[in-house]
Coordinates of C-alpha atoms in Angstrom, one line a residue:
Chain A
M236 CA -18.6 19.7 -11.5
S237 CA -18.6 17.4 -14.6
D238 CA -20.2 14.4 -16.1
I239 CA -18.2 11.3 -16.9
R240 CA -18.4 9.4 -20.2
L241 CA -16.9 6.0 -20.8
S242 CA -17.1 4.3 -24.2
K243 CA -15.9 0.8 -24.7
I244 CA -13.3 1.1 -21.9
R245 CA -11.4 -2.0 -21.4
K246 CA -8.4 -3.3 -19.4
D247 CA -6.6 -6.5 -20.3
Y248 CA -3.8 -8.0 -18.4
G249 CA -2.4 -10.5 -21.0
I250 CA -5.2 -13.0 -21.6
F251 CA -7.2 -11.9 -18.6
T252 CA -9.8 -9.2 -19.1
A253 CA -10.4 -7.2 -16.0
V254 CA -12.8 -4.7 -17.5
A255 CA -14.6 -5.5 -20.8
D256 CA -15.9 -2.7 -23.0
V257 CA -17.7 -0.7 -20.4
D258 CA -20.1 2.0 -21.6
L259 CA -21.2 4.5 -19.0
H260 CA -22.5 8.0 -18.7
V261 CA -22.6 9.5 -15.2
V262 CA -24.5 12.7 -15.4
N263 CA -23.4 15.9 -13.7
G264 CA -24.1 15.7 -9.9
E265 CA -25.2 12.1 -10.0
F266 CA -24.3 9.5 -7.3
L267 CA -23.5 6.3 -9.0
T268 CA -22.6 3.2 -7.0
I269 CA -20.6 0.4 -8.6
L270 CA -21.5 -3.0 -7.2
G271 CA -19.9 -6.3 -7.8
P272 CA -18.3 -9.3 -6.1
S273 CA -14.6 -9.3 -5.5
G274 CA -12.7 -9.8 -8.8
S275 CA -15.6 -8.2 -10.8
G276 CA -13.4 -5.4 -12.0
K277 CA -15.0 -2.6 -10.0
T278 CA -11.8 -1.4 -8.4
T279 CA -9.9 -1.7 -11.7
L280 CA -12.6 0.5 -13.3
L281 CA -12.2 3.1 -10.6
A282 CA -8.5 3.1 -11.0
L283 CA -9.0 3.6 -14.8
I284 CA -11.2 6.6 -14.1
A285 CA -8.7 8.0 -11.6
G286 CA -5.9 7.6 -14.1
L287 CA -3.9 5.3 -11.9
S288 CA -4.0 2.7 -14.6
G289 CA -4.2 3.1 -18.3
P290 CA -7.0 1.4 -20.4
T291 CA -6.1 -1.0 -23.2
G292 CA -9.0 0.3 -25.2
G293 CA -11.9 2.7 -25.4
Q294 CA -12.3 6.4 -24.6
M295 CA -13.0 8.4 -21.5
H296 CA -14.2 12.0 -21.0
I297 CA -14.6 14.0 -17.8
G298 CA -16.7 17.0 -18.8
S299 CA -15.5 18.0 -22.3
Q300 CA -12.0 16.9 -21.7
D301 CA -10.7 13.6 -23.2
V302 CA -8.9 12.1 -20.3
T303 CA -8.3 8.6 -21.7
Y304 CA -4.5 8.9 -21.3
T305 CA -4.4 11.9 -18.9
P306 CA -2.2 11.2 -15.8
P307 CA -4.0 11.4 -12.4
Q308 CA -2.6 14.9 -11.7
G309 CA -4.5 16.3 -14.7
R310 CA -8.0 15.0 -13.9
N311 CA -9.0 17.1 -10.9
I312 CA -10.6 14.2 -9.0
G313 CA -11.0 13.5 -5.3
L314 CA -10.2 9.9 -4.2
V315 CA -10.8 8.1 -1.0
F316 CA -9.6 4.6 -0.4
Q317 CA -10.9 2.0 2.1
S318 CA -7.6 2.3 3.9
Y319 CA -7.9 6.1 3.8
A320 CA -4.2 6.4 2.8
L321 CA -3.8 9.4 5.1
F322 CA -0.2 10.8 5.4
P323 CA 0.8 9.6 8.9
H324 CA 3.6 12.2 9.2
M325 CA 1.2 15.1 8.7
T326 CA -1.4 16.5 11.1
V327 CA -5.1 16.5 10.1
A328 CA -4.8 20.1 8.9
E329 CA -1.6 19.4 7.0
N330 CA -3.3 16.4 5.3
V331 CA -6.2 18.5 4.2
A332 CA -4.0 21.4 3.1
F333 CA -1.8 19.2 1.0
P334 CA -3.8 19.3 -2.3
L335 CA -4.0 23.1 -1.9
E336 CA -0.3 23.5 -1.3
V337 CA 0.4 21.4 -4.4
R338 CA -1.9 23.7 -6.3
K339 CA -0.1 26.7 -4.9
W340 CA -3.1 28.4 -3.4
S341 CA -2.3 31.5 -1.5
R342 CA -1.9 31.2 2.3
S343 CA -5.1 33.1 3.2
K344 CA -7.2 31.2 0.6
K345 CA -5.8 27.9 1.7
D346 CA -6.3 28.5 5.4
E347 CA -9.9 29.6 4.8
A348 CA -10.7 26.5 2.6
V349 CA -9.1 24.1 5.1
G350 CA -10.9 25.8 8.0
R351 CA -14.3 25.6 6.3
V352 CA -13.9 21.9 5.2
L353 CA -12.7 20.9 8.7
Q354 CA -15.7 22.6 10.3
M355 CA -18.1 21.1 7.8
M356 CA -16.7 17.6 8.6
Q357 CA -16.7 18.3 12.3
L358 CA -12.9 18.0 12.5
G359 CA -12.1 21.5 13.8
A360 CA -11.1 20.3 17.2
L361 CA -8.8 17.6 15.8
S362 CA -6.9 19.7 13.3
S363 CA -3.5 19.3 15.0
R364 CA -3.8 15.6 15.7
K365 CA -1.9 13.0 13.8
P366 CA -3.9 10.3 11.9
S367 CA -2.8 7.6 14.3
Q368 CA -4.5 9.5 17.1
L369 CA -7.9 9.3 15.4
S370 CA -10.7 6.7 15.4
G371 CA -11.6 4.9 12.2
G372 CA -14.6 7.1 11.6
Q373 CA -12.6 10.3 12.2
Q374 CA -9.9 9.1 9.8
Q375 CA -12.6 8.5 7.2
R376 CA -13.8 12.1 7.6
V377 CA -10.3 13.4 7.2
A378 CA -9.8 11.4 4.0
L379 CA -13.1 12.8 2.7
A380 CA -12.2 16.3 3.7
R381 CA -8.9 16.0 1.9
A382 CA -10.6 14.7 -1.2
I383 CA -13.1 17.6 -1.5
V384 CA -11.2 20.6 -0.2
F385 CA -9.8 21.5 -3.6
Q386 CA -13.2 21.4 -5.3
P387 CA -12.6 18.4 -7.6
N388 CA -14.8 17.8 -10.6
I389 CA -15.6 14.3 -9.5
L390 CA -15.3 12.2 -6.3
L391 CA -14.2 8.6 -6.4
L392 CA -14.8 6.4 -3.4
D393 CA -13.3 2.9 -3.2
E394 CA -15.2 1.1 -0.4
P395 CA -14.8 4.2 1.8
L396 CA -16.8 2.7 4.7
G397 CA -15.7 -0.9 4.4
A398 CA -13.3 -0.7 7.4
L399 CA -16.0 0.6 9.8
D400 CA -18.4 -1.4 12.0
K401 CA -22.0 -1.7 10.9
K402 CA -23.6 1.0 13.1
L403 CA -21.0 3.7 12.3
R404 CA -21.1 2.6 8.6
E405 CA -24.9 3.3 8.5
E406 CA -24.5 6.7 10.1
L407 CA -21.7 7.7 7.7
Q408 CA -23.7 6.5 4.7
V409 CA -26.4 9.0 5.5
E410 CA -23.8 11.7 6.2
L411 CA -21.9 11.0 3.0
K412 CA -25.1 11.0 0.9
Q413 CA -26.1 14.4 2.5
L414 CA -22.7 15.8 1.8
Q415 CA -22.8 14.7 -1.8
R416 CA -26.2 16.3 -2.3
R417 CA -25.0 19.6 -0.7
L418 CA -21.9 19.8 -2.8
G419 CA -23.7 18.5 -5.9
I420 CA -20.5 16.7 -6.9
T421 CA -20.5 13.8 -9.4
T422 CA -19.7 10.8 -7.3
L423 CA -18.7 7.2 -8.0
L424 CA -18.7 4.8 -5.0
V425 CA -17.4 1.2 -5.3
T426 CA -18.8 -1.3 -2.9
H427 CA -19.4 -5.1 -2.6
D428 CA -22.2 -4.4 -0.1
Q429 CA -25.6 -4.5 -2.0
E430 CA -27.5 -2.7 0.8
E431 CA -24.9 0.2 0.6
A432 CA -25.1 0.3 -3.2
L433 CA -28.9 0.4 -3.2
S434 CA -29.3 2.9 -0.4
M435 CA -26.7 5.4 -1.6
G436 CA -26.8 5.4 -5.3
D437 CA -29.1 7.5 -7.6
R438 CA -28.2 4.7 -9.9
V439 CA -26.4 1.4 -9.4
M440 CA -24.1 -0.3 -11.9
I441 CA -23.7 -4.0 -11.3
L442 CA -20.5 -5.6 -12.6
N443 CA -19.5 -9.2 -12.9
E444 CA -16.4 -10.6 -14.5
G445 CA -15.5 -7.2 -15.9
K446 CA -18.8 -6.9 -17.7
V447 CA -21.7 -4.5 -17.0
Q448 CA -24.8 -6.5 -16.0
Q449 CA -27.1 -3.6 -15.5
I450 CA -27.1 0.2 -14.9
A451 CA -30.4 1.3 -13.3
T452 CA -32.0 3.0 -10.3
P453 CA -31.9 0.9 -7.2
E454 CA -35.7 0.2 -7.4
I455 CA -35.5 -1.0 -11.0
A456 CA -32.4 -3.1 -10.4
Y457 CA -34.1 -4.7 -7.4
L458 CA -37.5 -5.3 -8.9
Q459 CA -36.6 -5.7 -12.6
P460 CA -33.1 -7.2 -12.7
A461 CA -31.6 -7.6 -16.1
N462 CA -30.6 -11.2 -15.5
R463 CA -30.3 -14.0 -12.9
F464 CA -26.9 -12.7 -11.6
V465 CA -28.3 -9.3 -10.8
A466 CA -31.5 -10.8 -9.3
E467 CA -29.5 -13.1 -6.9
F468 CA -26.7 -10.5 -6.1
L469 CA -29.2 -7.9 -5.0
G470 CA -30.9 -10.1 -2.5
T471 CA -32.9 -13.3 -2.2
A472 CA -34.8 -14.3 -5.4
N473 CA -37.4 -17.1 -5.7
I474 CA -37.3 -18.6 -9.2
V475 CA -40.7 -19.6 -10.5
S476 CA -42.2 -20.4 -13.9
V477 CA -43.8 -17.6 -15.8
S478 CA -47.4 -18.5 -16.6
D479 CA -47.5 -17.3 -20.1
G480 CA -47.4 -20.7 -21.7
S481 CA -43.6 -20.4 -22.4
S482 CA -40.9 -22.2 -20.5
R483 CA -39.5 -18.9 -19.2
K484 CA -38.5 -18.4 -15.6
G485 CA -39.2 -15.4 -13.5
I486 CA -38.0 -14.1 -10.2
L487 CA -40.1 -13.2 -7.1
R488 CA -38.8 -11.2 -4.2
P489 CA -39.4 -12.9 -0.8
E490 CA -41.6 -10.1 0.5
R491 CA -44.0 -10.6 -2.4
L492 CA -45.0 -14.1 -1.4
L493 CA -48.4 -14.6 0.3
L494 CA -48.6 -17.2 3.0
R495 CA -51.8 -18.9 4.4
T496 CA -52.2 -21.9 6.6
S497 CA -53.1 -24.9 4.4
A498 CA -56.2 -25.7 6.5
G499 CA -58.2 -22.8 5.3
T500 CA -57.4 -22.8 1.5
N501 CA -56.4 -24.9 -1.5
K502 CA -55.0 -21.8 -3.4
G503 CA -51.3 -21.8 -4.3
V504 CA -48.6 -24.3 -3.6
A505 CA -48.7 -26.5 -0.6
T506 CA -45.5 -26.4 1.4
V507 CA -44.1 -27.1 4.9
V508 CA -42.1 -24.6 7.0
S509 CA -38.6 -26.3 7.0
D510 CA -36.9 -23.5 8.9
L511 CA -37.5 -20.0 10.1
V512 CA -35.2 -17.1 11.3
Y513 CA -36.2 -14.1 13.3
L514 CA -34.5 -11.0 12.0
G515 CA -36.0 -8.4 14.3
Q516 CA -38.5 -6.5 12.3
T517 CA -39.1 -9.4 9.9
V518 CA -39.2 -13.2 9.9
R519 CA -37.7 -15.3 7.2
Y520 CA -39.4 -18.6 6.3
Y521 CA -37.8 -21.5 4.4
L522 CA -40.6 -23.4 2.7
S523 CA -40.4 -26.8 0.9
A524 CA -43.0 -28.2 -1.4
A525 CA -43.6 -31.9 -1.9
D526 CA -42.1 -31.8 -5.5
G527 CA -38.8 -30.5 -4.1
T528 CA -39.2 -26.8 -5.0
S529 CA -38.4 -24.5 -2.2
F530 CA -39.3 -20.9 -1.4
I531 CA -38.0 -18.2 0.8
A532 CA -40.5 -15.7 2.2
V533 CA -40.1 -12.6 4.4
R534 CA -43.0 -11.5 6.5
P535 CA -43.3 -8.6 9.0
F536 CA -42.8 -9.6 12.6
V537 CA -46.2 -8.3 13.5
G538 CA -49.0 -10.4 11.9
P539 CA -49.8 -14.1 11.6
K540 CA -46.9 -16.5 12.3
F541 CA -46.3 -20.0 11.2
A542 CA -44.6 -22.6 13.3
L543 CA -41.7 -24.8 12.2
G544 CA -43.2 -27.9 10.4
S545 CA -46.6 -26.3 9.9
A546 CA -48.4 -26.6 6.5
V547 CA -48.5 -23.4 4.6
N548 CA -49.8 -22.5 1.1
V549 CA -47.7 -20.1 -0.9
S550 CA -49.3 -17.9 -3.6
W551 CA -48.4 -14.7 -5.4
T552 CA -49.8 -12.3 -8.0
E553 CA -48.5 -12.7 -11.5
E554 CA -47.6 -9.1 -11.9
D555 CA -44.9 -9.5 -9.2
V556 CA -43.1 -12.1 -11.2
W557 CA -40.2 -10.5 -13.3
P558 CA -39.2 -12.7 -16.2
I559 CA -35.5 -13.3 -16.6
D560 CA -33.3 -15.4 -19.0
Chain B
M189 CA 20.6 -33.0 28.8
T190 CA 17.3 -31.8 27.3
P191 CA 17.4 -30.6 23.7
N192 CA 16.7 -27.1 25.0
Y193 CA 20.0 -27.1 26.9
A194 CA 21.9 -28.6 24.0
V195 CA 20.7 -25.8 21.7
R196 CA 21.6 -23.2 24.3
T197 CA 25.1 -24.6 24.8
V198 CA 25.7 -24.7 21.1
A199 CA 24.5 -21.2 20.7
I200 CA 26.7 -19.8 23.5
V201 CA 29.8 -21.7 22.3
T202 CA 29.2 -20.5 18.7
L203 CA 28.7 -16.9 19.9
G204 CA 31.9 -17.1 22.0
F205 CA 33.8 -18.5 19.1
L206 CA 32.7 -15.7 16.9
I207 CA 33.2 -12.9 19.4
L208 CA 36.2 -13.8 21.4
P209 CA 38.9 -13.1 18.8
V210 CA 37.3 -9.7 18.3
I211 CA 37.0 -8.9 22.0
I212 CA 40.6 -10.1 22.8
V213 CA 42.0 -7.3 20.5
I214 CA 40.5 -4.6 22.8
P215 CA 42.7 -5.3 26.0
M216 CA 45.7 -5.9 23.7
S217 CA 45.4 -2.4 22.3
F218 CA 45.8 -0.9 25.7
S219 CA 48.9 -3.0 26.4
S220 CA 52.2 -1.4 27.5
A221 CA 54.2 -4.2 25.9
S222 CA 56.2 -3.5 22.8
S223 CA 55.0 -6.6 21.0
M224 CA 51.6 -8.2 20.8
S225 CA 51.0 -10.3 24.0
F226 CA 48.0 -11.5 25.9
P227 CA 47.3 -10.8 28.7
P228 CA 48.8 -7.3 28.6
P229 CA 51.6 -6.8 31.2
G230 CA 50.4 -3.2 31.9
L231 CA 48.0 -0.6 30.6
S232 CA 49.0 2.3 28.4
L233 CA 47.7 4.4 25.5
R234 CA 51.0 4.2 23.6
W235 CA 49.5 2.4 20.6
Y236 CA 46.8 4.9 20.2
S237 CA 49.3 7.8 20.3
S238 CA 51.4 5.8 17.8
F239 CA 48.3 5.6 15.5
F240 CA 47.4 9.2 15.8
G241 CA 51.0 10.3 15.5
S242 CA 51.6 8.3 12.3
S243 CA 51.0 10.3 9.1
V244 CA 50.5 7.0 7.2
W245 CA 47.6 6.0 9.4
V246 CA 46.0 9.4 9.6
S247 CA 46.1 9.9 5.8
A248 CA 44.7 6.3 5.4
T249 CA 41.9 7.2 7.8
I250 CA 41.1 10.4 5.8
T251 CA 41.1 8.6 2.5
S252 CA 38.8 5.9 4.0
A253 CA 36.4 8.5 5.4
V254 CA 36.3 10.5 2.2
L255 CA 35.8 7.4 0.0
A256 CA 33.2 6.0 2.3
L257 CA 31.3 9.3 2.5
I258 CA 31.2 9.8 -1.3
S259 CA 30.5 6.3 -2.3
S260 CA 27.9 5.6 0.4
T261 CA 26.0 8.7 -0.6
L262 CA 26.2 7.8 -4.3
G263 CA 25.3 4.2 -3.5
L264 CA 22.3 5.4 -1.4
L265 CA 21.0 7.6 -4.3
L266 CA 21.4 5.0 -7.0
G267 CA 20.4 2.0 -4.9
S268 CA 17.2 3.7 -3.6
M269 CA 16.2 4.7 -7.1
A270 CA 16.8 1.2 -8.4
S271 CA 14.9 -0.3 -5.6
Y272 CA 11.9 2.1 -6.1
G273 CA 11.8 1.4 -9.8
L274 CA 11.9 -2.4 -9.3
C275 CA 9.3 -2.3 -6.6
R276 CA 6.8 0.0 -8.4
R277 CA 7.1 -0.5 -12.1
R278 CA 6.1 -3.5 -14.1
I279 CA 9.4 -4.3 -15.7
M280 CA 10.1 -7.1 -18.1
Q281 CA 12.8 -9.5 -16.9
R282 CA 12.9 -7.7 -13.5
G283 CA 14.4 -10.9 -11.9
I284 CA 17.4 -10.6 -14.2
I285 CA 17.8 -6.8 -13.6
E286 CA 17.5 -7.3 -9.8
S287 CA 20.1 -10.1 -9.8
N288 CA 22.4 -7.9 -11.8
F289 CA 22.2 -5.2 -9.1
M290 CA 22.6 -7.7 -6.3
A291 CA 25.5 -9.6 -8.0
P292 CA 28.4 -7.7 -6.3
M293 CA 27.1 -8.9 -2.9
I294 CA 26.7 -12.5 -3.9
L295 CA 29.6 -13.0 -6.2
P296 CA 33.0 -13.8 -4.6
T297 CA 34.5 -10.4 -4.0
I298 CA 37.7 -11.5 -5.7
I299 CA 35.8 -11.9 -9.0
T300 CA 34.4 -8.4 -8.8
A301 CA 37.9 -7.2 -7.9
V302 CA 39.6 -8.8 -10.9
A303 CA 36.8 -7.7 -13.3
L304 CA 37.1 -4.1 -12.1
Y305 CA 40.9 -4.3 -12.3
I306 CA 40.8 -5.3 -15.9
A307 CA 38.0 -2.9 -16.8
F308 CA 39.6 0.1 -15.0
A309 CA 43.0 -0.7 -16.5
K310 CA 41.5 -0.3 -20.0
I311 CA 40.0 3.0 -19.3
G312 CA 42.7 4.4 -17.1
L313 CA 40.9 4.6 -13.8
L314 CA 43.3 2.4 -11.9
G315 CA 44.7 4.1 -8.9
T316 CA 42.4 7.1 -9.2
L317 CA 39.9 8.3 -6.6
I318 CA 37.1 8.3 -9.2
G319 CA 37.9 4.6 -9.9
L320 CA 37.8 3.8 -6.2
V321 CA 34.5 5.7 -5.7
M322 CA 33.0 3.9 -8.7
A323 CA 34.1 0.5 -7.5
H324 CA 32.8 1.1 -3.9
T325 CA 29.5 2.5 -5.2
I326 CA 29.0 -0.7 -7.2
L327 CA 29.7 -2.8 -4.1
L328 CA 27.4 -0.7 -1.9
V329 CA 24.3 -0.6 -4.1
P330 CA 23.1 -4.1 -3.2
Y331 CA 23.4 -3.3 0.6
V332 CA 21.3 -0.2 0.1
M333 CA 18.8 -2.1 -2.0
V334 CA 18.4 -4.8 0.6
V335 CA 17.3 -2.2 3.1
M336 CA 15.2 -0.1 0.7
N337 CA 13.4 -3.0 -1.0
V338 CA 11.8 -3.8 2.4
A339 CA 11.0 -0.2 3.0
F340 CA 9.4 0.4 -0.4
R341 CA 7.5 -2.9 -0.5
S342 CA 5.9 -2.2 2.9
F343 CA 5.1 1.4 1.9
D344 CA 1.4 1.8 1.0
L345 CA 1.3 2.6 -2.7
R346 CA -2.2 4.2 -2.2
Q347 CA -0.6 7.1 -0.3
E348 CA 1.4 7.9 -3.5
Q349 CA -1.7 7.3 -5.7
V350 CA -3.8 9.6 -3.6
S351 CA -1.1 12.3 -3.7
W352 CA -1.0 12.0 -7.5
T353 CA -4.8 12.4 -7.8
M354 CA -4.5 15.5 -5.6
G355 CA -2.3 17.1 -8.2
A356 CA 1.2 16.3 -6.8
S357 CA 3.8 15.4 -9.3
W358 CA 5.8 12.2 -8.9
Y359 CA 8.7 14.3 -7.6
T360 CA 6.6 16.3 -5.1
T361 CA 5.1 13.0 -3.9
M362 CA 8.5 11.6 -3.3
R363 CA 9.7 14.7 -1.5
R364 CA 6.6 15.4 0.6
V365 CA 5.0 12.0 1.2
V366 CA 7.4 9.1 0.7
L367 CA 10.9 10.3 1.7
P368 CA 9.9 12.0 5.0
Q369 CA 8.4 8.6 6.1
L370 CA 11.4 6.6 4.9
G371 CA 14.0 8.9 6.5
P372 CA 15.0 6.3 9.1
N373 CA 15.3 3.6 6.5
L374 CA 17.4 5.8 4.3
F375 CA 19.7 6.6 7.2
A376 CA 20.1 3.0 8.1
A377 CA 20.9 2.1 4.5
W378 CA 23.4 4.9 4.4
V379 CA 25.1 3.7 7.6
F380 CA 25.3 0.1 6.4
A381 CA 26.8 1.3 3.1
F382 CA 29.3 3.6 4.9
V383 CA 30.5 0.9 7.3
H384 CA 30.8 -1.6 4.4
S385 CA 32.9 0.8 2.4
F386 CA 35.1 1.6 5.4
D387 CA 35.7 -2.1 5.8
E388 CA 36.3 -3.1 2.2
V389 CA 39.8 -4.4 1.4
V390 CA 39.8 -6.9 -1.5
V391 CA 38.6 -4.7 -4.3
T392 CA 40.4 -1.7 -2.8
S393 CA 43.7 -3.6 -2.8
F394 CA 43.3 -4.4 -6.5
I395 CA 42.5 -1.0 -7.8
A396 CA 43.6 1.6 -5.3
G397 CA 47.2 2.0 -6.6
T398 CA 48.9 4.4 -4.3
Y399 CA 45.8 5.3 -2.3
N400 CA 45.8 3.8 1.1
T401 CA 42.7 3.0 3.1
V402 CA 42.6 1.9 6.7
P403 CA 41.9 -1.8 6.0
K404 CA 44.4 -1.8 3.1
Q405 CA 47.1 -0.3 5.4
M406 CA 46.3 -2.9 8.1
F407 CA 46.8 -5.6 5.6
S408 CA 50.1 -4.3 4.4
E409 CA 51.3 -3.8 7.9
L410 CA 50.4 -7.4 8.8
I411 CA 52.6 -8.6 6.0
L412 CA 55.6 -6.6 6.9
E413 CA 55.6 -6.7 10.7
I414 CA 53.1 -7.3 13.5
S415 CA 52.9 -4.0 15.3
P416 CA 50.5 -3.6 18.2
T417 CA 49.3 -0.3 16.6
I418 CA 47.1 -2.5 14.5
T419 CA 45.2 -3.6 17.7
A420 CA 44.5 0.1 18.4
V421 CA 43.2 0.5 14.8
A422 CA 41.1 -2.6 15.1
T423 CA 39.6 -1.4 18.4
L424 CA 38.7 1.9 16.9
L425 CA 37.1 0.2 13.9
I426 CA 35.1 -2.1 16.2
A427 CA 33.9 0.9 18.3
F428 CA 33.0 2.8 15.1
T429 CA 31.1 -0.1 13.5
V430 CA 29.2 -1.1 16.7
A431 CA 28.2 2.6 17.4
S432 CA 27.0 3.2 13.8
L433 CA 25.0 0.0 13.5
A434 CA 23.5 0.4 17.0
G435 CA 22.6 4.0 16.1
A436 CA 20.9 2.8 12.8
T437 CA 19.1 0.0 14.6
L438 CA 17.9 2.4 17.3
I439 CA 16.5 4.9 14.7
M440 CA 14.8 2.2 12.8
K441 CA 13.2 0.9 16.0
R442 CA 12.0 4.3 17.0
S443 CA 10.4 5.0 13.6
V444 CA 8.5 1.7 13.8
Q445 CA 7.1 2.8 17.2
T446 CA 5.9 6.3 16.1
V447 CA 4.1 5.2 12.9

């Protein structure tokens, strides 16, 4: 178990900068999610921490060890890829035993550790199968078992659930989070899925074009985004003027908007429902004002509803507006 | 005639044109006549017994086999390493380096032969087994690389990366993770190389000196006299080549199905 410290880590490929001067401190036992669109440098950053790629600048520590130029073999990290990268010619048990064999663990110690991890991941019955005989979810578990069996200092996960369907992904998100808590292992998870990043991380790091946009708890990142990019990447954001006399803009989350039928009030902005989408538990309203501004509001399915084309007044409390730019 | 028929006819005629001269040798080798004639007047195995009874042919076969065995193994080793390096590392001017390795396959063989003749003459390797092995290895490397480039490029780099992060050295990763999965490709590359070495005549003629290989012996015999023994040799070579390549193809196919 270790913390991870990056200071001014960068990676340039010629004139292209994939990762630009990233400062990061992941504390011992923390679950940090790294979120960004494709090409944001999040996978490159993970490869740098894994030692699969060397930085062109900066320093990196795992625990007290300076690992800036340490090869991957010397970092004691567990790694899971989206494609799992299981060894197809080995059985489940052989895959999981591989890191222990490399470390020259004794036979009894090895068998005991493999047995324990397989049982913990509910893979005991599958231990003599080949990866090609497993479902996607089972393969994912084997990859995870193989990454934790040798008690690494940190766990790196590169879109580990990206290849699974939505329902299974949500189940495994919960499982993975529980496992991480139980092991208390410092974990970095790379994802492009904002819901996954927010639901799994103790903190979220948002990257864009190789630069850190914000590192914060999911709640802070969602409600108090550091800039417009974060605001819009972490869900829908209504942009409104801040009423402090300045020309600053602020963001408002769609669930913060209050809607009333225009007939009963003259408070707020008069709009018309231009579209609405039923999402199950919630309804999403697209509202247009006469001056061309538009709003997106999310209301619970239970409660007052507004028909397409009906006149609705939109209002909000000033405290819910978070100033940006 | 529809275009479909036209294409089919051209294909069949071309195939016949390519394969008939090869096929015709086979019945001729079982002929009882004392000179080459087609169709054979009767069947016999006299040309096969003439081949196996001739010390010249037997020693040429042994030379060919030893030469092919050593040079295809060396070619496999060097070609695979070159292929891995070019596939995995970022190398400056890799295009130039790769063309350099492939050159012996693309250049007219006679140019390689003359170049090796001049170079070996300077360093005293003409007419030696080491010289022959070196020359054949140079010729076989590109054949190995063609097969192994495909294998390494389609091999998932992340398997190697995961292995490294789990503490396995590069060497252990090769031995435990990469090579067991590429066994069929390595075998196929080795067979192609072996067959090619067994078949090589141009470079061998230039630098072999007193060493005689099967194709070189065939060539010299054809110049002196046309003996039907040569049809027996040709038939054996055809059988050997077809069997090896079919075996390699079969193993490659089976490996694709199991993964």
